Each structure stands twice: as structure tokens, then as C-alpha cells.
mmCIF file of C-alpha atoms in Angstrom:
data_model
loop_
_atom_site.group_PDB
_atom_site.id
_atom_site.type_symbol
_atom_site.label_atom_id
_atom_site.label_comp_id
_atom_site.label_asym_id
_atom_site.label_seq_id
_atom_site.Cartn_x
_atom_site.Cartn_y
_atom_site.Cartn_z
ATOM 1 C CA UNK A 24 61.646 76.297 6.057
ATOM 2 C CA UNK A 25 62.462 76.715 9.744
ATOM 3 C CA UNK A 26 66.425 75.996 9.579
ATOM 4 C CA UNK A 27 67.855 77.675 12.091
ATOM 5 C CA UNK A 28 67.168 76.866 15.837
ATOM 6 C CA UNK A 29 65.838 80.765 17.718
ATOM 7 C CA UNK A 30 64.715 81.880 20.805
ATOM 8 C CA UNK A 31 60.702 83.010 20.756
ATOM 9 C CA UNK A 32 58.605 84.708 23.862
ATOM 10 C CA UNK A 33 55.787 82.326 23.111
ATOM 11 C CA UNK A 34 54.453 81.645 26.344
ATOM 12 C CA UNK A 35 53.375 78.206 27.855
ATOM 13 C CA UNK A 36 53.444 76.549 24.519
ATOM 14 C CA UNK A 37 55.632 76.547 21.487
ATOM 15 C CA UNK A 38 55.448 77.311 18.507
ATOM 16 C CA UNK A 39 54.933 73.796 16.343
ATOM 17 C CA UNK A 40 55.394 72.150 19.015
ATOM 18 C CA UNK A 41 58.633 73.496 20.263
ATOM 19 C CA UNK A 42 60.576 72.437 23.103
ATOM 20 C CA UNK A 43 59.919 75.189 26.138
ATOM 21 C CA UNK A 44 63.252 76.623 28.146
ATOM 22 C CA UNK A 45 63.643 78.798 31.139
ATOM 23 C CA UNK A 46 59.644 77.886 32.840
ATOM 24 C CA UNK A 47 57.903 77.749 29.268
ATOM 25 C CA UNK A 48 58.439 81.534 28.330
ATOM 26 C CA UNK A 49 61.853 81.339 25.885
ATOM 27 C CA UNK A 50 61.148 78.680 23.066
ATOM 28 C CA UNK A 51 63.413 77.251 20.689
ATOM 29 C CA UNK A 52 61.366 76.666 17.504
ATOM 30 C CA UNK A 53 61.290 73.307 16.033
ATOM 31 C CA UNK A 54 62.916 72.473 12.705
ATOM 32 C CA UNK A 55 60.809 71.307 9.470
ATOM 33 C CA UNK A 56 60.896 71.646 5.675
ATOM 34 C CA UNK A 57 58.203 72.464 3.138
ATOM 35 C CA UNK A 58 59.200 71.127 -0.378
ATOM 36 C CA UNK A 59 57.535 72.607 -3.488
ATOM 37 C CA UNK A 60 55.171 69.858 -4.542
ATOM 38 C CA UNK A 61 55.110 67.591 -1.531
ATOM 39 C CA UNK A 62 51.680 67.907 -0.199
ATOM 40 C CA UNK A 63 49.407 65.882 2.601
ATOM 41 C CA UNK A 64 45.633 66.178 2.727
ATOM 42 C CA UNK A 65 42.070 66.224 0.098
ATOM 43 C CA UNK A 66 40.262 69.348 -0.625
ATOM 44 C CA UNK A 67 40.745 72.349 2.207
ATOM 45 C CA UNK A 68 42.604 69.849 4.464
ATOM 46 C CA UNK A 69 45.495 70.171 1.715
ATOM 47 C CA UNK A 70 48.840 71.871 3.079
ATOM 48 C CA UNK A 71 52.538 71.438 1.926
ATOM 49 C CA UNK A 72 54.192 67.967 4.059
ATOM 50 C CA UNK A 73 56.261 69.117 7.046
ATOM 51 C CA UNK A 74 59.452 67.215 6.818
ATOM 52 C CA UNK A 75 61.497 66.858 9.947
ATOM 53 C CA UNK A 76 64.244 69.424 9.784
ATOM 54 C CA UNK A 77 68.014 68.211 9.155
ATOM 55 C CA UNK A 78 70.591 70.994 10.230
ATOM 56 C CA UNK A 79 68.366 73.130 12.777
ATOM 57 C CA UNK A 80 71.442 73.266 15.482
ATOM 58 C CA UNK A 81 70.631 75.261 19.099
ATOM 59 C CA UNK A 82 74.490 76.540 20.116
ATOM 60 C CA UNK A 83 73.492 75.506 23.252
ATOM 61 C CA UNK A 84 77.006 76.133 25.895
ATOM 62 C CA UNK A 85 80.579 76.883 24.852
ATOM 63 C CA UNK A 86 84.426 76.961 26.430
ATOM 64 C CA UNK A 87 87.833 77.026 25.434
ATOM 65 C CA UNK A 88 89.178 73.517 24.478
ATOM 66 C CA UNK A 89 90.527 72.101 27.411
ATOM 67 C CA UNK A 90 89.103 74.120 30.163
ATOM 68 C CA UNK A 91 86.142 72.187 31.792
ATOM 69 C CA UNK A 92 83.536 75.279 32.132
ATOM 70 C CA UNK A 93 81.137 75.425 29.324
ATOM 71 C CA UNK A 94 79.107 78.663 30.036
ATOM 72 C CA UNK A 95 75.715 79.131 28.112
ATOM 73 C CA UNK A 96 75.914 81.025 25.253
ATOM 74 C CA UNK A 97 74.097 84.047 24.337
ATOM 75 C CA UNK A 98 71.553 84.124 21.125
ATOM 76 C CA UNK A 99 72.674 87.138 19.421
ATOM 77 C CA UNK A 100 70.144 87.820 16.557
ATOM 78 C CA UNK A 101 69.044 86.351 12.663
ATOM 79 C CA UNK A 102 69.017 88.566 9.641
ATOM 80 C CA UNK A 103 68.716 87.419 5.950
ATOM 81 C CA UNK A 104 71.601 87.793 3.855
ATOM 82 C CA UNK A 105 70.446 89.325 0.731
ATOM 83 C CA UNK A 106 74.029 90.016 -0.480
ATOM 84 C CA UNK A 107 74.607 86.685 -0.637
ATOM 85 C CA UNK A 108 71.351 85.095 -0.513
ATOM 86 C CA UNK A 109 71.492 82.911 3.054
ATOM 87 C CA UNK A 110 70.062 83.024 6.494
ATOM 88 C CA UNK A 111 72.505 83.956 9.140
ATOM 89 C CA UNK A 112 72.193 83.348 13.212
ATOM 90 C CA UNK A 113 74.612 84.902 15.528
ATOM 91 C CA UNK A 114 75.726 83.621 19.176
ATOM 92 C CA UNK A 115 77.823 85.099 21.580
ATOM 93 C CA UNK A 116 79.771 82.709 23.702
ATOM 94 C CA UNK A 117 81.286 83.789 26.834
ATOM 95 C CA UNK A 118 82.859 81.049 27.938
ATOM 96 C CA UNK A 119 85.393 81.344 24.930
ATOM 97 C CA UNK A 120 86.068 84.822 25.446
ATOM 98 C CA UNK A 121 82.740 86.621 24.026
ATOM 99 C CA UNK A 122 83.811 85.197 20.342
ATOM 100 C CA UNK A 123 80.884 85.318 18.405
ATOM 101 C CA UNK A 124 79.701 82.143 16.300
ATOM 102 C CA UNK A 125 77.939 82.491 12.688
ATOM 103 C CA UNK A 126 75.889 79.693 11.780
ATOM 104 C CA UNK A 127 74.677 79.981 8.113
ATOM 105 C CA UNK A 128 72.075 78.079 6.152
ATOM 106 C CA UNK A 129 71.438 78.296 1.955
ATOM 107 C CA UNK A 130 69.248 76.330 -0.318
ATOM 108 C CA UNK A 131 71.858 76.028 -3.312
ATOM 109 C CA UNK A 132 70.743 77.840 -6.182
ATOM 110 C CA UNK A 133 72.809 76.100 -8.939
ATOM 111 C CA UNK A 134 72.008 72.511 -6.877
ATOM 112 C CA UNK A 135 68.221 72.640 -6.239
ATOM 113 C CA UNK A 136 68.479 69.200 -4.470
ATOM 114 C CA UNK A 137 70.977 70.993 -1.812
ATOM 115 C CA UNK A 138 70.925 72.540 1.193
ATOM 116 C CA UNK A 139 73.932 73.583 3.222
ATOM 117 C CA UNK A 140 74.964 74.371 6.836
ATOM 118 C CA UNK A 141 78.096 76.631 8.095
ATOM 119 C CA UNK A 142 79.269 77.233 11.363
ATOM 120 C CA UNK A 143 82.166 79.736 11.920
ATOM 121 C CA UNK A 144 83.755 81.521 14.836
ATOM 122 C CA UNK A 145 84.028 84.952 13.586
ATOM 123 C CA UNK A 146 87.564 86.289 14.032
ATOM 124 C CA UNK A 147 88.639 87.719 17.250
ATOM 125 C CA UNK A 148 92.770 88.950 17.195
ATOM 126 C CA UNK A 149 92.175 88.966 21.468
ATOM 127 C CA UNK A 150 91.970 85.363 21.488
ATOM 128 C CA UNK A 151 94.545 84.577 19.047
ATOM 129 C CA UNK A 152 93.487 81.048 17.170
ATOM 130 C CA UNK A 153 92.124 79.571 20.567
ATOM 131 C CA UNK A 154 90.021 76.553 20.067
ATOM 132 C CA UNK A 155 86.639 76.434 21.257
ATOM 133 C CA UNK A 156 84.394 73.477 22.087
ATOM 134 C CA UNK A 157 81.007 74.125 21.496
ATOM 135 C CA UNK A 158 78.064 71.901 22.675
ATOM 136 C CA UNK A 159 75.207 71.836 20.241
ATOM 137 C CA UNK A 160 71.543 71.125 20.602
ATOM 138 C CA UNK A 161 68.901 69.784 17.825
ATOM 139 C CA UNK A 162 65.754 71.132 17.573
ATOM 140 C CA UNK A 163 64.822 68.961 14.227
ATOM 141 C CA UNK A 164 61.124 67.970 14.468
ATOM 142 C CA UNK A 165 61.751 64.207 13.847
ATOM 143 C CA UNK A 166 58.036 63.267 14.302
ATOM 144 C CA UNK A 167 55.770 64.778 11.572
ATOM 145 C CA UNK A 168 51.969 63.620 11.434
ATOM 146 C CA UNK A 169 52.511 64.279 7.416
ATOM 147 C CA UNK A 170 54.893 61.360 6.472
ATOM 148 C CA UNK A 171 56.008 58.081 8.045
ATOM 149 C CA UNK A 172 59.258 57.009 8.080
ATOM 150 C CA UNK A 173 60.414 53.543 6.374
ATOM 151 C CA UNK A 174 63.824 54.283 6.697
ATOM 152 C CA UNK A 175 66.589 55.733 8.468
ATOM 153 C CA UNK A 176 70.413 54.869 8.417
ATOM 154 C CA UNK A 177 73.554 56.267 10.018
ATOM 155 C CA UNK A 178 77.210 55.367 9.200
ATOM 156 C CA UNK A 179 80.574 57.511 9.046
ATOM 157 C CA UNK A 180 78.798 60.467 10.341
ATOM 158 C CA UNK A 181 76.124 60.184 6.994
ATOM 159 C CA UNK A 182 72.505 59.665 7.886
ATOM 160 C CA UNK A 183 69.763 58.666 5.020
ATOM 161 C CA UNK A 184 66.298 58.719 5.381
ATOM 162 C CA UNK A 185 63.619 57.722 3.595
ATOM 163 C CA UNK A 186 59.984 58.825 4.495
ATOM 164 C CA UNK A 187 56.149 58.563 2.182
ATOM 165 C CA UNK A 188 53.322 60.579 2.996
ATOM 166 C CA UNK A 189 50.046 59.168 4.713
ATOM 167 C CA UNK A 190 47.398 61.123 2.595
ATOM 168 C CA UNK A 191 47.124 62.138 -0.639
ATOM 169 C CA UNK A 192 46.057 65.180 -2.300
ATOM 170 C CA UNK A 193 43.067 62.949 -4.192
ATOM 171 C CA UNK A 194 42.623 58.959 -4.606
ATOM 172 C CA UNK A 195 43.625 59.164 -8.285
ATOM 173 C CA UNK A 196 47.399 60.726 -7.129
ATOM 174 C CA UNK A 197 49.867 58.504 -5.633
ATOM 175 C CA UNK A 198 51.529 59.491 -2.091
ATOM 176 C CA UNK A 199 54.982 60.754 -2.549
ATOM 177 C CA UNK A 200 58.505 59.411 -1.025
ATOM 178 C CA UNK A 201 60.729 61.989 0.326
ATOM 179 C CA UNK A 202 64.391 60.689 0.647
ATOM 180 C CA UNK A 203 67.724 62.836 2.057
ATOM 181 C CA UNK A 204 71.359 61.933 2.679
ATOM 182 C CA UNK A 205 73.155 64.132 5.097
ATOM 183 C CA UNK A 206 75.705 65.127 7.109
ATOM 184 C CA UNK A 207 75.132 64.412 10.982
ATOM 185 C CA UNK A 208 75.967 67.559 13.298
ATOM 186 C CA UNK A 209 78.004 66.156 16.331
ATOM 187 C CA UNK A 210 76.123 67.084 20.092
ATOM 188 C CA UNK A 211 80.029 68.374 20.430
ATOM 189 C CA UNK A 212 82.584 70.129 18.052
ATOM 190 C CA UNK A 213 85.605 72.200 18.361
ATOM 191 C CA UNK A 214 85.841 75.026 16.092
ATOM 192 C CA UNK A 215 89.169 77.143 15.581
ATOM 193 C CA UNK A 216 88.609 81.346 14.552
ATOM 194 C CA UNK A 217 88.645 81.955 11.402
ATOM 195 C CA UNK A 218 87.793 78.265 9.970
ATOM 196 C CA UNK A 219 84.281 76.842 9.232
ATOM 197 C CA UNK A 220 81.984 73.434 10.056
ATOM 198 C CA UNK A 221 80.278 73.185 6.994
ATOM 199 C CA UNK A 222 77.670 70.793 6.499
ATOM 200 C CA UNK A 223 75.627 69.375 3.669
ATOM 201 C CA UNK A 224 72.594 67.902 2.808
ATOM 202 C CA UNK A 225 70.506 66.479 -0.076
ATOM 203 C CA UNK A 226 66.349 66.191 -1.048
ATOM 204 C CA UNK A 227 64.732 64.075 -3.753
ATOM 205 C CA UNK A 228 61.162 62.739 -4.281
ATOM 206 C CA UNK A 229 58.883 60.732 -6.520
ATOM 207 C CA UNK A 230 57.336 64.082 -8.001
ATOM 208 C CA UNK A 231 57.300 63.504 -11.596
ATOM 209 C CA UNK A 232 58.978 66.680 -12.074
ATOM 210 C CA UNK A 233 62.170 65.119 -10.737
ATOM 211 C CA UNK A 234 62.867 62.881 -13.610
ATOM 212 C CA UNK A 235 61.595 59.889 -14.878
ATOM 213 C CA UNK A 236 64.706 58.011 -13.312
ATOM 214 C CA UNK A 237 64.844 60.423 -9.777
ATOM 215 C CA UNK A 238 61.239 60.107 -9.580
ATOM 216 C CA UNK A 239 61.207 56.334 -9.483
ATOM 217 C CA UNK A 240 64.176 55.830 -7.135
ATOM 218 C CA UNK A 241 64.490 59.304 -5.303
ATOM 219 C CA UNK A 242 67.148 57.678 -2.340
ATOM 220 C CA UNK A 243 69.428 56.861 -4.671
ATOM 221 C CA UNK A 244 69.007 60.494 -6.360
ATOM 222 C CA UNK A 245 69.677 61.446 -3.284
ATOM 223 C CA UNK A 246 73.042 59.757 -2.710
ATOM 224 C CA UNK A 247 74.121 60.652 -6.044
ATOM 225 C CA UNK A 248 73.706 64.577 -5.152
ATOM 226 C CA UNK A 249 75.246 63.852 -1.975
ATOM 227 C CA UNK A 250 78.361 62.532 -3.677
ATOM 228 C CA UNK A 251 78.711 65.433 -5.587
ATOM 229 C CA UNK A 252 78.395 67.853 -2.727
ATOM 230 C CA UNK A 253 80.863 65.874 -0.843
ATOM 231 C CA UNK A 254 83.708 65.633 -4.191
ATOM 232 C CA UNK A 255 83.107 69.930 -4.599
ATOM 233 C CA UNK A 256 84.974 72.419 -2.265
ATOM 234 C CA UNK A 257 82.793 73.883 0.404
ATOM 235 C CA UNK A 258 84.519 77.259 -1.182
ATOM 236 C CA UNK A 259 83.166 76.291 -4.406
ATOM 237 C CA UNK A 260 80.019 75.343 -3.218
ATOM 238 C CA UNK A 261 79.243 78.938 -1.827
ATOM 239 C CA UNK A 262 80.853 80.876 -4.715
ATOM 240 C CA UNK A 263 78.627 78.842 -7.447
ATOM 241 C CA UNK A 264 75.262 79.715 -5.164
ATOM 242 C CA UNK A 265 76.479 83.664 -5.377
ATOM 243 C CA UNK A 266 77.181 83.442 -8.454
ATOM 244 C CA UNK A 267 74.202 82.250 -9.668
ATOM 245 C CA UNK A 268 71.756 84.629 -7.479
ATOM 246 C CA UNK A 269 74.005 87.445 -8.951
ATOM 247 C CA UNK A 270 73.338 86.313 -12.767
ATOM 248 C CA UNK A 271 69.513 86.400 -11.696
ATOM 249 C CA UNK A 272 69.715 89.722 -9.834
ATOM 250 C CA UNK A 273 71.014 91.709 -13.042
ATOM 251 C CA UNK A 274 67.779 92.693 -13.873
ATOM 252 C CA UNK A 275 66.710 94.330 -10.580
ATOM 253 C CA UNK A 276 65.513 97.979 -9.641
ATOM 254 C CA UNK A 277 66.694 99.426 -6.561
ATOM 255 C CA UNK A 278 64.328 101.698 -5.018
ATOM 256 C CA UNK A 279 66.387 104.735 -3.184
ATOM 257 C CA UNK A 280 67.411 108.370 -2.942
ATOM 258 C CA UNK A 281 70.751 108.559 -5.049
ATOM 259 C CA UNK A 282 73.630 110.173 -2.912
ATOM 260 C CA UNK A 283 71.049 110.835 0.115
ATOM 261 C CA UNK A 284 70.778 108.040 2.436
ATOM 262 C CA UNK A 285 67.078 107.903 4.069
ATOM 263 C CA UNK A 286 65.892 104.969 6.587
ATOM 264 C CA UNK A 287 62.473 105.221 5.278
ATOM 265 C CA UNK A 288 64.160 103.847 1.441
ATOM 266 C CA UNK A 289 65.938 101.373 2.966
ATOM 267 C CA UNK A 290 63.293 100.016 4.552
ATOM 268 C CA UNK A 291 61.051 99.633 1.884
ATOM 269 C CA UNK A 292 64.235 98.585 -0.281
ATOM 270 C CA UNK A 293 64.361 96.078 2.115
ATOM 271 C CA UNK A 294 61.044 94.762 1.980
ATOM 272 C CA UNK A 295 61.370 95.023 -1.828
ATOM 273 C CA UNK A 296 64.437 92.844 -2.254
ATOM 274 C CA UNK A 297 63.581 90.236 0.711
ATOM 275 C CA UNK A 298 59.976 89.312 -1.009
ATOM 276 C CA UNK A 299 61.777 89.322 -4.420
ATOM 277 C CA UNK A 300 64.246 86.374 -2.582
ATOM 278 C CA UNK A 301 61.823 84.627 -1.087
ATOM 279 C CA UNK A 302 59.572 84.526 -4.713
ATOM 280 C CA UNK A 303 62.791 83.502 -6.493
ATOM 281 C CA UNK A 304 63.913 80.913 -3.880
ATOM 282 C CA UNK A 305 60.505 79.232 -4.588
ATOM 283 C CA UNK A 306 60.220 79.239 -8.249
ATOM 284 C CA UNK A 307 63.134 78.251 -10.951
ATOM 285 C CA UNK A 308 63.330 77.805 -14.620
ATOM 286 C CA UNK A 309 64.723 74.157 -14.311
ATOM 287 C CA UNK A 310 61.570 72.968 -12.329
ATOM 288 C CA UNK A 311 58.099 73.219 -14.548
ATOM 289 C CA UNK A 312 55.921 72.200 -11.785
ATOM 290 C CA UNK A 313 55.832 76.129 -11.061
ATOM 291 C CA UNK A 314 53.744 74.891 -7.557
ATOM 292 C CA UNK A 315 52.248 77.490 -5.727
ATOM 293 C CA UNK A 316 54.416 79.782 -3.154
ATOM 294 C CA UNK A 317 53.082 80.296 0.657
ATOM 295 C CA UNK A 318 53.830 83.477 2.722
ATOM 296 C CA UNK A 319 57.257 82.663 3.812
ATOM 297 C CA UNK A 320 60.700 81.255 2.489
ATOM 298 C CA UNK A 321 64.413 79.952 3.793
ATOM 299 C CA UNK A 322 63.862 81.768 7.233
ATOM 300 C CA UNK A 323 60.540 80.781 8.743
ATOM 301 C CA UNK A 324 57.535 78.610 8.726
ATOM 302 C CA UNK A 325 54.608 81.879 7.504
ATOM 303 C CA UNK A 326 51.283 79.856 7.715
ATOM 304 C CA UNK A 327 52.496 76.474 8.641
ATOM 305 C CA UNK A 328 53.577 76.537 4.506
ATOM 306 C CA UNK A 329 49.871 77.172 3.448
ATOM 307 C CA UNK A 330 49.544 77.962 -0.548
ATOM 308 C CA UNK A 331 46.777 79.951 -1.227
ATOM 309 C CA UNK A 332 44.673 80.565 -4.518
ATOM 310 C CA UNK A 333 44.828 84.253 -5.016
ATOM 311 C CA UNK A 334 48.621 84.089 -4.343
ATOM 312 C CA UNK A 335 49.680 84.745 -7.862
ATOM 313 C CA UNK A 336 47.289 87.566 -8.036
ATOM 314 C CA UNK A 337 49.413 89.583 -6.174
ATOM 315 C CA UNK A 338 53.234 88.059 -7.387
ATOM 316 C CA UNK A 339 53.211 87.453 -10.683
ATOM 317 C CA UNK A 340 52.948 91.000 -11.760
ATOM 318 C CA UNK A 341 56.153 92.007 -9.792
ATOM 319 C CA UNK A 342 57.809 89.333 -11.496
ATOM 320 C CA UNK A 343 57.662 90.488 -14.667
ATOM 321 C CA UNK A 344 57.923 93.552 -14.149
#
């Protein structure tokens, strides 16, 4: 859901609860997860579980290594990656000569248990291969009124974490555990241009759709994902999740004016392709729970992750087209 840490005008009070900066009118919005299936609440009190978040990182102040300024940095913008299917933040960080850092986040599509952070100074021949030091700032929601924590371990840099929801959906349906193993993010790391931080983490739970053996012990489903992450090349991790959203992409229309670029087309090209991500980031042929999609995806929290009933009403047709 909400990965990324971002700046918001929202006035005296955040949004989610958000921490407030600069006299309550710049917020940095707080970091959960919605996880297809995972929900909290009877009748119209239902809504998907918000998980505290796990790699929602604030670049909050930056310098050259060595040098004992650390200057704020400047939030520089988000965009969605369609190309290759990942939400991007930018920051500019004048204390190590304007350099601009890329911090990237991507729900693997080949690894639906995975998620995965990058951070990368983008290159800048003016400073050479300088290193910078960058101090970093978490804005995970660790408290959630949706689940309670009965577990959480950190060792080497690896933190596990094992959480059950407090309501269920109805008295004949069991509450669901929620485990993840992942890689910490330092308050302080020193990143050289042209090189990249990257960062993994992994999700299982009890939903039967998991597996009859993930479902009953989802932590240690958990580790064993991790492992795997951990054994594969980062550069192999992000090739396999292009790959794969390129294999699923053959069949797409692109709506356009051949040879004659127009901003109006792009736009609505734009708005095509994005709602055809989000769709297909929320529903996969390996998972035949096929739970219901809210307004929203990889790059924000639409409607607190609300599903709604008429949903499908106005998806499913697109899909197949």
C-alpha cells in the first residue's frame, strides 16, 4: 500500500495518523500494507487489515562522507513506473552536491510473497564516485488497531514479525496470522553513484489459499521466501519481475495518435495503462482466492483499502477485453 514515505499539505493532522513537520502543515504519510484476503471486522465494519509498513524510508538529511554537515534534503517528486512496473520517489540532496537519490519499491510479480526496496544515487560525472552519507527516517506505522503483535525479532540486520488479527470477518472464520522476514533499513547509510541499497522483504499468512503447509506455519513460509530472495541476485531479482509484467502486457492496446504525438492521448493512455497495473497487481492466476480489489494499488492507501461490492461491475469487463 503506502510504501514510500511523501510530503502532503494536510493541515493540522495527518493523514492515517502521520507524523506532522514544519508547524503541522507538511506531513509525511505513514506506512501500512493491505494484503488480498487479510481482513478485520463483521458485516459493514469489514475492511482489509492495515499492516504496519516495512520499507517506508523518509531521506531525511544528506552530506558527503566525511564532511560533518548533513543539509536537509529536498523531496523531489513520485511517479509510477509503468515501464517497469514499480513506484519511484526522487530526492535531491544538497549537501552531496545536488545528486539526486531514487528510492524504488516493487511487489515481485514472479515472487508474490516479495516485496523489494532500492535506493540509488543517480549518476552525477560532477561529483565523480563521491560517497554520500545519507540519514534516513521511518515512517512505518508500527501500531495498527487491526492486528496485535506476538512477535518480533531482530538479528544480523533481519527482523521477523509475527502479528494475528483481533476480529474476524464472522464467528465461524478463524482470525488470520500475518508473518514477514525482512531486511532492516539502517537510520544511516553511505551510498556511492552509480551503485544501489537494495532491500528485501517477505509476507505469508494462514489464508487457506497459501497452502495447506504455508497456511499452517506462515513464519516459517516466510523465512523460506526470505532465503530465496537473499541466495538470488538483486539484478536477477528485478529482471525476473520485468520480465514477467512484459509476458502479461503482450496482449495490451495502446490508445494513441500514430506518428502525431497529442497530450490529451497520453493522458488518457496514461490513465488506461496505470488502472490496468493496479487491476493486475491485485489479481494473479496462481492465487484462486480472486478477493476483491479497492480503489488503489502499490502507490497509495485509496479508501483506507475499502473493497466494495459493485467493484467488479466496472473491472471485469476491461479485463477481458
Amino acid at each position: 500500500c503506502t510504501l514510500g514515505c511523501f510530503p502532503t499539505n494536510c493541515g493540522s493532522k495527518g493523514l492515517y495518523g502521520s507524523a506532522l513537520r514544519d508547524g503541522g502543515m507538511n506531513c509525511i504519510v505513514n506506512g501500512v500494507i493491505h494484503i488480498a484476503g487479510v481482513y478485520s471486522g463483521s458485516g459493514t465494519r469489514s475492511r482489509r487489515v492495515a499492516l504496519p509498513g516495512i520499507h517506508s524510508v523518509w531521506i531525511e538529511a544528506a552530506g558527503w562522507a566525511g564532511s560533518e554537515a548533513m543539509p536537509p534534503t529536498e523531496f523531489a517528486g513520485s511517479a509510477l513506473d509503468l515501464q517497469n512496473a514499480r513506484f519511484v520517489n526522487r530526492t535531491r540532496m544538497p549537501g552531496c552536491g545536488g545528486v539526486v537519490l531514487e528510492q524504488r519499491w516493487f511487489a515481485h510479480r514472479q515472487n508474490r510473497s516479495m516485496l523489494v526496496y532500492e535506493m540509488e544515487l543517480l549518476s552525477n560525472t560532477g561529483n565523480g564516485t563521491k560517497d554520500c552519507v545519507v540519514k534516513l527516517t521511518s515512517c512505518n506505522k508500527l501500531n495498527s488497531t487491526d492486528v496485535e503483535i506476538l512477535s518480533h525479532n531482530k538479528a544480523a540486520g533481519v527482523e521477523s514479525r509475527v502479528m494475528r488479527t483481533k476480529e474476524s470477518e464472522a464467528s465461524e472464520i478463524d482470525l488470520v496470522t500475518v508473518a514477514q522476514h525482512f531486511d532492516s533499513v539502517p537510520e544511516q547509510l553511505t551510498l556511492t553513484q552509480g551503485t544501489s541499497a537494495v532491500f528485501v522483504a517477505t509476507t505469508r499468512t494462514s489464508v487457506s489459499d497459501e497452502g495447506i503447509e504455508n497456511a499452517r506455519d506462515p513464519a516459517a513460509a516466510a523465512a523460506r521466501d526470505f532465503a530465496v530472495a537473499k541466495a538470488t541476485p538483486s539484478s536477477s531479482l528485478r529482471q525476473m519481475h520485468v520480465k514477467a509484467w512484459d509476458d502479461l502486457r503482450q496482449g495490451r492496446v495502446e490508445v494513441g495518435v500514430a506518428n502525431k504525438p497529442n497530450k490529451t492521448m497520453q493522458a488518457i493512455a496514461g490513465a488506461i495503462n496505470s488502472s490496468f497495473y493496479y487491476m493486475l497487481s491485485s489479481i494473479r492466476d496462481d492465487w484462486p482466492g480472486s478477493y476483491g480489489t479497492s480503489p488503489g494499488g502499490l502507490a497509495n492507501c485509496a479508501y483506507e483499502g475499502h473493497t466494495f461490492w459493485d467493484s467488479e461491475e466496472w473491472w471485469v469487463l476491461s479485463l477481458s477485453l
